[in-house]
Amino acid sequence: MTNTAAGVAPKSKRILRTTVTTLLSVLLLIYVGFGALFYFQQDQMTFPAPSKYTNTTPADVGIAFEDLHIPVVGSQQVHAWWIPASQPSDKVLLVFHGNGYVLEQTAGPAGELLPLHRLGLNLLLVDYRGYGSSSPGTPNETRVYEDARAALSYLLTQRQVRIHNVIFVGRSIGTGPATQLALEHPDAGGLMLVSAFTSVPDAAKAIWYLRAFPLSLFIHNRFDNLSKIGSVRVPVFLTVGANDTLTPPEMTIALFQQINQAKRLYLVPGADHNGIVTEGGQPLEYQMTGFLNRIH
């Protein structure tokens, strides 16, 4: 007589194993496919350059400036503004802006141009390639570092600025190139980071679908500020909005704890990521001025 019960059980187990294996294979394919899509689209996600914006210049807010196009490689160039200090100064703030706006928007009411100008130093503000009237193309970490080095080279060679008189300034994604230059130039004057992040993979965790599908292995624009900041040999100023959820204060505090040089940290009460300039106001400018006076 055939024992049907004994035969059914192994068959059910085989079916279950096959089903589970198939399901896991499908999930793996979905994950790899989503990861591949993310890998090839992350440059656009990291650098969402606006195509429409108000063409404001420093002259619209009563500030004298020179409009520049600084060569990077070959015929490619970055758009920049040279803004002399109101009173003669040897010092220059080399400024790298965030990823969601172009140079022209820094002169708007929520932009950083006016507060930085009031600090009393010369300014060089730079657009990345792919932004505004800089050369077209999609930015990535490597290209942004090239843009930053080209801007610094312009200061040193064309403006004859000494490296110890250059202070690197970065806001949001701009903290990446600012930190990189500070790492490469330990003889520079200082580093100022506004709304900094520890790394792009850490910042990506604020996006729900990147938490649900961990994609750290697929991220090539890493801007790993945390691994670099301990080796920076210049004084550092950090500020972040107390209510920032995109680059939360915990990231800035983590960076602050790793710094081995003179340092200052200021949390802007009530400010989120985009409102740090307007919410910071005079107290933020006072903190920045105090830092600059201390290092010079």
Protein backbone atom coordinates (compact mmCIF):
# COMPACT_ATOMS: atom_id res chain seq x y z
CA MET A 1 0.00 0.00 0.00
CA THR A 2 1.34 3.54 -0.89
CA ASN A 3 1.83 5.97 2.01
CA THR A 4 0.29 9.10 0.44
CA ALA A 5 0.72 11.27 3.57
CA ALA A 6 4.46 10.68 3.59
CA GLY A 7 4.70 11.56 -0.10
CA VAL A 8 2.72 14.75 0.17
CA ALA A 9 4.83 16.34 2.91
CA PRO A 10 8.16 16.35 0.98
CA LYS A 11 6.36 17.63 -2.11
CA SER A 12 4.84 20.52 -0.12
CA LYS A 13 8.23 21.41 1.28
CA ARG A 14 9.74 21.44 -2.21
CA ILE A 15 6.98 23.72 -3.44
CA LEU A 16 7.47 26.03 -0.46
CA ARG A 17 11.23 26.18 -1.01
CA THR A 18 10.74 26.88 -4.70
CA THR A 19 8.22 29.63 -3.94
CA VAL A 20 10.49 31.27 -1.35
CA THR A 21 13.51 31.06 -3.69
CA THR A 22 11.53 32.59 -6.54
CA LEU A 23 10.24 35.38 -4.33
CA LEU A 24 13.72 36.18 -3.04
CA SER A 25 15.09 36.17 -6.59
CA VAL A 26 12.38 38.58 -7.73
CA LEU A 27 13.06 40.88 -4.76
CA LEU A 28 16.79 40.76 -5.48
CA LEU A 29 16.20 41.65 -9.13
CA ILE A 30 13.95 44.54 -8.10
CA TYR A 31 16.56 45.79 -5.63
CA VAL A 32 19.41 45.53 -8.16
CA GLY A 33 17.26 47.16 -10.85
CA PHE A 34 16.26 49.99 -8.56
CA GLY A 35 19.88 50.34 -7.45
CA ALA A 36 21.10 50.49 -11.06
CA LEU A 37 18.48 53.13 -11.90
CA PHE A 38 19.50 55.11 -8.82
CA TYR A 39 23.20 54.76 -9.71
CA PHE A 40 22.71 56.28 -13.16
CA GLN A 41 20.23 58.94 -12.02
CA GLN A 42 21.91 60.06 -8.82
CA ASP A 43 23.90 62.87 -10.46
CA GLN A 44 20.62 64.53 -11.45
CA MET A 45 19.17 63.77 -8.01
CA THR A 46 22.19 65.18 -6.17
CA PHE A 47 22.41 68.26 -8.39
CA PRO A 48 18.88 69.34 -9.41
CA ALA A 49 19.96 72.53 -11.17
CA PRO A 50 16.97 74.82 -11.83
CA SER A 51 16.27 75.78 -15.43
CA LYS A 52 14.13 78.81 -14.60
CA TYR A 53 15.17 81.55 -12.20
CA THR A 54 15.21 85.31 -11.83
CA ASN A 55 18.36 86.77 -13.36
CA THR A 56 19.36 88.83 -10.31
CA THR A 57 22.88 90.20 -9.91
CA PRO A 58 24.71 91.93 -7.04
CA ALA A 59 24.07 95.25 -8.79
CA ASP A 60 20.34 94.76 -8.15
CA VAL A 61 21.04 94.98 -4.42
CA GLY A 62 23.55 97.82 -4.72
CA ILE A 63 26.77 95.79 -4.69
CA ALA A 64 29.61 96.32 -7.18
CA PHE A 65 30.88 93.14 -8.84
CA GLU A 66 32.77 91.63 -11.76
CA ASP A 67 31.09 88.94 -13.84
CA LEU A 68 33.59 86.14 -14.55
CA HIS A 69 33.88 82.91 -16.50
CA ILE A 70 36.75 80.89 -15.04
CA PRO A 71 38.27 78.14 -17.23
CA VAL A 72 38.21 74.60 -15.83
CA VAL A 73 39.25 72.09 -18.50
CA GLY A 74 39.48 72.70 -22.25
CA SER A 75 36.75 75.13 -23.28
CA GLN A 76 34.65 74.44 -20.19
CA GLN A 77 34.18 77.19 -17.63
CA VAL A 78 32.35 78.13 -14.45
CA HIS A 79 30.38 81.32 -13.98
CA ALA A 80 31.52 83.34 -10.96
CA TRP A 81 31.18 86.74 -9.31
CA TRP A 82 34.10 88.67 -7.85
CA ILE A 83 32.80 91.09 -5.23
CA PRO A 84 35.33 93.40 -3.60
CA ALA A 85 34.95 94.26 0.06
CA SER A 86 33.44 97.65 0.93
CA GLN A 87 36.76 98.54 2.57
CA PRO A 88 40.10 97.23 1.24
CA SER A 89 40.89 93.74 2.53
CA ASP A 90 43.42 91.03 1.75
CA LYS A 91 40.98 88.29 2.78
CA VAL A 92 38.68 86.38 0.42
CA LEU A 93 35.72 84.13 1.09
CA LEU A 94 35.55 81.48 -1.65
CA VAL A 95 31.88 80.46 -1.63
CA PHE A 96 30.19 77.27 -2.89
CA HIS A 97 26.39 77.31 -2.81
CA GLY A 98 23.77 74.60 -2.29
CA ASN A 99 22.48 72.25 -4.98
CA GLY A 100 18.97 73.62 -5.53
CA TYR A 101 19.74 77.08 -6.87
CA VAL A 102 22.10 79.00 -9.13
CA LEU A 103 24.43 81.93 -8.55
CA GLU A 104 21.80 84.51 -9.50
CA GLN A 105 19.54 83.32 -6.70
CA THR A 106 22.16 83.98 -4.02
CA ALA A 107 21.41 87.69 -4.53
CA GLY A 108 17.75 87.15 -3.62
CA PRO A 109 16.19 87.85 -0.21
CA ALA A 110 16.88 84.32 1.08
CA GLY A 111 20.34 84.09 -0.48
CA GLU A 112 23.70 84.27 1.21
CA LEU A 113 25.18 87.15 -0.80
CA LEU A 114 24.09 90.08 1.40
CA PRO A 115 25.00 88.46 4.77
CA LEU A 116 28.38 87.39 3.42
CA HIS A 117 29.05 90.83 1.94
CA ARG A 118 28.34 92.42 5.33
CA LEU A 119 31.20 90.39 6.83
CA GLY A 120 33.58 92.86 5.21
CA LEU A 121 35.79 90.55 3.12
CA ASN A 122 36.21 90.07 -0.61
CA LEU A 123 33.97 87.39 -2.12
CA LEU A 124 34.30 84.92 -4.98
CA LEU A 125 31.02 83.06 -5.52
CA VAL A 126 31.03 80.18 -8.00
CA ASP A 127 28.41 78.25 -9.98
CA TYR A 128 29.11 74.60 -10.77
CA ARG A 129 29.24 73.38 -14.34
CA GLY A 130 25.69 72.45 -15.29
CA TYR A 131 24.31 75.44 -13.35
CA GLY A 132 23.28 78.84 -14.69
CA SER A 133 25.62 80.16 -17.38
CA SER A 134 28.47 77.81 -16.50
CA SER A 135 29.31 75.17 -19.12
CA PRO A 136 26.50 72.63 -19.57
CA GLY A 137 26.65 69.07 -18.33
CA THR A 138 25.60 67.08 -15.29
CA PRO A 139 27.68 67.76 -12.17
CA ASN A 140 29.07 65.01 -10.01
CA GLU A 141 31.50 64.88 -7.11
CA THR A 142 34.61 64.73 -9.30
CA ARG A 143 33.50 67.60 -11.54
CA VAL A 144 32.54 69.78 -8.58
CA TYR A 145 35.99 69.31 -7.06
CA GLU A 146 37.49 70.33 -10.40
CA ASP A 147 35.31 73.45 -10.42
CA ALA A 148 36.39 74.31 -6.87
CA ARG A 149 40.09 73.88 -7.69
CA ALA A 150 39.72 76.06 -10.78
CA ALA A 151 38.13 78.82 -8.72
CA LEU A 152 40.93 78.66 -6.15
CA SER A 153 43.55 78.68 -8.91
CA TYR A 154 41.96 81.84 -10.30
CA LEU A 155 42.30 83.54 -6.91
CA LEU A 156 45.91 82.50 -6.46
CA THR A 157 47.15 83.21 -9.99
CA GLN A 158 44.92 85.93 -11.43
CA ARG A 159 44.10 87.85 -8.25
CA GLN A 160 47.44 87.14 -6.59
CA VAL A 161 45.69 86.23 -3.33
CA ARG A 162 47.87 84.32 -0.88
CA ILE A 163 46.47 80.99 0.22
CA HIS A 164 46.52 81.92 3.92
CA ASN A 165 44.09 84.74 3.08
CA VAL A 166 41.50 82.39 1.54
CA ILE A 167 38.61 81.10 3.67
CA PHE A 168 36.52 78.34 2.09
CA VAL A 169 32.75 78.64 2.57
CA GLY A 170 30.20 75.97 1.71
CA ARG A 171 26.46 75.74 2.15
CA SER A 172 24.71 72.34 2.05
CA ILE A 173 26.19 70.38 -0.91
CA GLY A 174 28.78 73.17 -1.13
CA THR A 175 30.27 71.95 2.14
CA GLY A 176 31.66 69.04 0.10
CA PRO A 177 34.01 71.04 -2.15
CA ALA A 178 34.77 73.51 0.65
CA THR A 179 35.91 70.68 2.95
CA GLN A 180 37.89 69.05 0.14
CA LEU A 181 39.82 72.26 -0.56
CA ALA A 182 40.50 72.75 3.15
CA LEU A 183 41.87 69.22 3.31
CA GLU A 184 44.13 69.86 0.30
CA HIS A 185 45.34 73.25 1.60
CA PRO A 186 46.30 73.12 5.29
CA ASP A 187 47.86 76.57 4.90
CA ALA A 188 44.53 78.21 3.98
CA GLY A 189 42.88 80.77 6.23
CA GLY A 190 39.84 78.81 7.42
CA LEU A 191 36.72 76.82 6.64
CA MET A 192 33.08 77.83 7.18
CA LEU A 193 30.35 75.19 6.78
CA VAL A 194 26.66 76.10 6.67
CA SER A 195 24.11 73.27 6.94
CA ALA A 196 26.80 70.64 6.58
CA PHE A 197 26.25 66.89 6.28
CA THR A 198 28.45 64.00 7.35
CA SER A 199 28.12 62.29 3.95
CA VAL A 200 25.61 61.97 1.13
CA PRO A 201 24.70 58.38 2.14
CA ASP A 202 23.88 59.67 5.63
CA ALA A 203 21.84 62.55 4.23
CA ALA A 204 20.01 60.17 1.87
CA LYS A 205 18.52 58.39 4.87
CA ALA A 206 16.22 61.38 5.31
CA ILE A 207 14.43 60.25 2.11
CA TRP A 208 11.90 57.53 2.94
CA TYR A 209 12.44 55.27 -0.08
CA LEU A 210 16.21 55.33 0.45
CA ARG A 211 15.61 54.16 4.02
CA ALA A 212 13.31 51.40 2.77
CA PHE A 213 15.82 50.33 0.12
CA PRO A 214 19.36 50.87 1.46
CA LEU A 215 21.43 51.95 -1.54
CA SER A 216 24.73 52.98 0.01
CA LEU A 217 26.63 50.61 -2.29
CA PHE A 218 25.23 52.40 -5.34
CA ILE A 219 26.16 55.95 -4.25
CA HIS A 220 29.19 57.38 -6.03
CA ASN A 221 28.64 61.05 -5.07
CA ARG A 222 29.57 60.48 -1.45
CA PHE A 223 31.08 63.81 -0.32
CA ASP A 224 32.30 62.09 2.85
CA ASN A 225 32.93 65.16 5.00
CA LEU A 226 33.07 63.13 8.21
CA SER A 227 36.06 61.05 7.10
CA LYS A 228 37.95 64.20 6.05
CA ILE A 229 37.19 66.78 8.72
CA GLY A 230 39.54 65.28 11.32
CA SER A 231 42.46 65.80 8.95
CA VAL A 232 41.62 69.43 8.17
CA ARG A 233 44.31 71.72 9.58
CA VAL A 234 42.55 75.09 9.43
CA PRO A 235 40.11 76.72 11.89
CA VAL A 236 36.50 75.66 11.28
CA PHE A 237 33.15 77.41 11.82
CA LEU A 238 29.95 75.34 11.61
CA THR A 239 26.34 76.46 11.72
CA VAL A 240 23.04 74.66 11.13
CA GLY A 241 19.37 75.33 11.68
CA ALA A 242 18.09 73.81 14.91
CA ASN A 243 15.03 72.52 12.99
CA ASP A 244 16.89 71.28 9.93
CA THR A 245 15.59 67.84 8.87
CA LEU A 246 17.61 67.52 5.64
CA THR A 247 21.05 68.00 7.22
CA PRO A 248 20.04 67.73 10.88
CA PRO A 249 22.07 69.25 13.72
CA GLU A 250 23.27 65.79 14.72
CA MET A 251 25.39 65.72 11.56
CA THR A 252 27.00 69.08 12.28
CA ILE A 253 27.66 68.03 15.88
CA ALA A 254 29.28 64.79 14.65
CA LEU A 255 31.56 66.84 12.40
CA PHE A 256 32.32 69.30 15.21
CA GLN A 257 33.42 66.46 17.49
CA GLN A 258 35.95 65.22 14.92
CA ILE A 259 37.65 68.57 14.33
CA ASN A 260 41.11 68.85 15.84
CA GLN A 261 41.68 72.56 15.16
CA ALA A 262 40.18 75.79 16.51
CA LYS A 263 36.44 75.49 16.01
CA ARG A 264 33.12 77.18 16.66
CA LEU A 265 29.57 75.82 16.42
CA TYR A 266 26.36 77.84 16.25
CA LEU A 267 22.84 76.38 16.07
CA VAL A 268 20.35 78.84 14.56
CA PRO A 269 17.16 78.78 16.67
CA GLY A 270 13.96 78.04 14.75
CA ALA A 271 15.67 77.65 11.37
CA ASP A 272 15.20 74.78 8.93
CA HIS A 273 17.49 73.89 6.02
CA ASN A 274 16.29 76.54 3.59
CA GLY A 275 15.59 79.24 6.17
CA ILE A 276 18.96 79.40 7.89
CA VAL A 277 19.99 82.68 6.23
CA THR A 278 16.75 84.57 6.88
CA GLU A 279 16.19 83.08 10.34
CA GLY A 280 19.84 83.49 11.31
CA GLY A 281 19.89 87.23 10.67
CA GLN A 282 22.23 89.43 12.68
CA PRO A 283 23.03 86.82 15.38
CA LEU A 284 24.38 84.48 12.70
CA GLU A 285 26.40 87.27 11.11
CA TYR A 286 27.74 88.16 14.57
CA GLN A 287 28.89 84.56 15.09
CA MET A 288 30.59 84.50 11.69
CA THR A 289 32.28 87.85 12.31
CA GLY A 290 33.52 86.63 15.68
CA PHE A 291 35.05 83.56 14.09
CA LEU A 292 36.75 85.56 11.33
CA ASN A 293 38.12 88.11 13.83
CA ARG A 294 39.46 85.29 15.97
CA ILE A 295 41.37 83.57 13.17
CA HIS A 296 42.71 86.83 11.70
